[in-house]
């Protein structure tokens, strides 16, 4: 069983930056593909970014490409999401997720992921 705990959310003005962290425990972290999703109030959870266990492949949603950066430190069992040039439409609860069976093609559906964190709120004011 893998436990995921997100941190780093908060309130920021438009154009600002935040870095989210997700600490994992209970599994062999380097074997898991990791992803970030977000869910705005009244909307479905949507894919943001994913990274392979080795860090060799990364994939972003079009809405965040060029502004957000996903990375991982397997020695620290942690995945990060650096968010720059934030917009009010980025306001959401951000979740990290782990996929037990890593593969070349990164997954973007919520149903593909096995473990989830509790989420951290990001609010971007205009």
Tab-separated table of C-alpha atoms in Angstrom:
chain	number	residue	atom	x	y	z
A	1	UNK	CA	0.000	0.000	0.000
A	2	UNK	CA	1.313	3.415	-0.962
A	3	UNK	CA	0.528	6.566	0.966
A	4	UNK	CA	0.798	9.958	-0.718
A	5	UNK	CA	0.829	13.306	1.055
A	6	UNK	CA	0.739	16.577	-0.856
A	7	UNK	CA	1.936	19.921	0.432
A	8	UNK	CA	2.800	23.385	-0.840
A	9	UNK	CA	-0.589	24.710	-1.835
A	10	UNK	CA	-1.795	28.160	-0.929
A	11	UNK	CA	-3.029	31.540	-2.135
A	12	UNK	CA	-1.025	33.353	-4.795
A	13	UNK	CA	-1.621	36.280	-7.129
A	14	UNK	CA	-1.925	35.790	-10.856
A	15	UNK	CA	1.509	35.572	-12.442
A	16	UNK	CA	3.025	34.111	-9.302
A	17	UNK	CA	4.566	30.716	-8.613
A	18	UNK	CA	4.091	27.783	-6.273
A	19	UNK	CA	5.839	24.464	-5.875
A	20	UNK	CA	3.822	21.462	-4.797
A	21	UNK	CA	5.386	18.390	-3.247
A	22	UNK	CA	4.061	14.879	-2.869
A	23	UNK	CA	5.818	12.563	-0.426
A	24	UNK	CA	5.309	8.841	-0.934
A	25	UNK	CA	5.719	5.969	1.513
A	26	UNK	CA	4.982	2.271	1.594
A	27	UNK	CA	6.282	1.171	-1.790
A	28	UNK	CA	9.271	1.207	-4.118
A	29	UNK	CA	8.888	4.749	-5.334
A	30	UNK	CA	11.142	4.494	-8.375
A	31	UNK	CA	8.890	1.801	-9.855
A	32	UNK	CA	5.807	4.009	-9.896
A	33	UNK	CA	4.770	6.432	-12.560
A	34	UNK	CA	3.555	9.573	-10.826
A	35	UNK	CA	1.111	12.223	-11.898
A	36	UNK	CA	-0.601	15.400	-10.833
A	37	UNK	CA	-4.299	15.987	-11.375
A	38	UNK	CA	-6.499	18.883	-10.343
A	39	UNK	CA	-10.145	19.425	-9.635
A	40	UNK	CA	-11.806	22.808	-9.684
A	41	UNK	CA	-15.029	23.375	-7.790
A	42	UNK	CA	-17.949	21.822	-9.643
A	43	UNK	CA	-15.745	20.239	-12.304
A	44	UNK	CA	-14.302	16.826	-12.990
A	45	UNK	CA	-10.781	15.913	-11.991
A	46	UNK	CA	-8.386	16.568	-14.852
A	47	UNK	CA	-4.877	15.498	-15.769
A	48	UNK	CA	-2.050	17.995	-15.324
A	49	UNK	CA	1.290	16.185	-15.732
A	50	UNK	CA	2.912	12.762	-15.422
A	51	UNK	CA	6.415	11.368	-15.108
A	52	UNK	CA	7.850	7.870	-15.476
A	53	UNK	CA	9.465	6.092	-12.544
A	54	UNK	CA	12.925	6.783	-13.894
A	55	UNK	CA	12.035	10.358	-14.804
A	56	UNK	CA	12.914	9.589	-18.428
A	57	UNK	CA	9.565	10.637	-19.873
A	58	UNK	CA	7.256	13.487	-18.991
A	59	UNK	CA	3.891	14.526	-20.354
A	60	UNK	CA	1.823	17.664	-19.781
A	61	UNK	CA	-1.710	18.761	-20.413
A	62	UNK	CA	-1.847	21.468	-23.065
A	63	UNK	CA	-3.321	23.911	-20.555
A	64	UNK	CA	-0.145	23.909	-18.427
A	65	UNK	CA	2.566	23.225	-20.994
A	66	UNK	CA	5.336	25.799	-20.776
A	67	UNK	CA	4.210	27.000	-17.337
A	68	UNK	CA	4.312	23.901	-15.120
A	69	UNK	CA	7.165	21.472	-14.600
A	70	UNK	CA	6.962	18.020	-13.016
A	71	UNK	CA	10.016	16.372	-11.496
A	72	UNK	CA	10.897	13.681	-8.992
A	73	UNK	CA	13.610	12.809	-6.533
A	74	UNK	CA	13.628	9.047	-6.091
A	75	UNK	CA	16.113	9.279	-3.229
A	76	UNK	CA	13.559	11.355	-1.313
A	77	UNK	CA	10.456	9.485	-2.538
A	78	UNK	CA	9.004	12.793	-3.642
A	79	UNK	CA	7.451	14.205	-6.789
A	80	UNK	CA	7.163	17.934	-7.402
A	81	UNK	CA	5.061	20.275	-9.489
A	82	UNK	CA	6.599	23.668	-10.127
A	83	UNK	CA	3.873	26.053	-11.221
A	84	UNK	CA	4.837	29.365	-12.797
A	85	UNK	CA	2.827	32.142	-14.442
A	86	UNK	CA	-0.233	31.033	-12.530
A	87	UNK	CA	-3.665	32.048	-13.763
A	88	UNK	CA	-6.999	32.262	-11.915
A	89	UNK	CA	-8.177	29.272	-13.957
A	90	UNK	CA	-5.451	27.190	-12.296
A	91	UNK	CA	-7.407	27.437	-9.037
A	92	UNK	CA	-8.219	23.892	-7.919
A	93	UNK	CA	-7.429	21.147	-5.474
A	94	UNK	CA	-4.287	19.437	-6.726
A	95	UNK	CA	-3.829	15.705	-6.240
A	96	UNK	CA	-0.844	13.488	-6.781
A	97	UNK	CA	-1.348	9.929	-7.938
A	98	UNK	CA	0.763	6.807	-8.331
A	99	UNK	CA	0.545	4.100	-10.959
A	100	UNK	CA	1.971	0.788	-9.820
A	101	UNK	CA	2.853	-0.549	-13.249
A	102	UNK	CA	5.030	1.979	-15.024
A	103	UNK	CA	5.048	1.931	-18.829
A	104	UNK	CA	6.522	3.844	-21.752
A	105	UNK	CA	3.215	5.553	-22.480
A	106	UNK	CA	2.177	7.797	-19.620
A	107	UNK	CA	-1.430	7.594	-18.498
A	108	UNK	CA	-3.799	10.548	-18.283
A	109	UNK	CA	-7.035	9.050	-16.968
A	110	UNK	CA	-7.908	9.034	-13.280
A	111	UNK	CA	-8.999	5.385	-13.562
A	112	UNK	CA	-5.456	4.385	-14.557
A	113	UNK	CA	-3.932	5.373	-11.228
A	114	UNK	CA	-3.847	3.144	-8.172
A	115	UNK	CA	-3.119	5.490	-5.276
A	116	UNK	CA	-4.107	9.059	-4.486
A	117	UNK	CA	-3.205	11.741	-2.018
A	118	UNK	CA	-5.714	13.844	-0.131
A	119	UNK	CA	-5.094	16.955	-2.207
A	120	UNK	CA	-3.824	20.457	-1.585
A	121	UNK	CA	-5.712	23.665	-2.421
A	122	UNK	CA	-4.224	26.159	-4.853
A	123	UNK	CA	-6.007	29.478	-5.203
A	124	UNK	CA	-4.898	32.079	-7.732
A	125	UNK	CA	-6.340	35.552	-7.301
A	126	UNK	CA	-6.737	37.998	-10.171
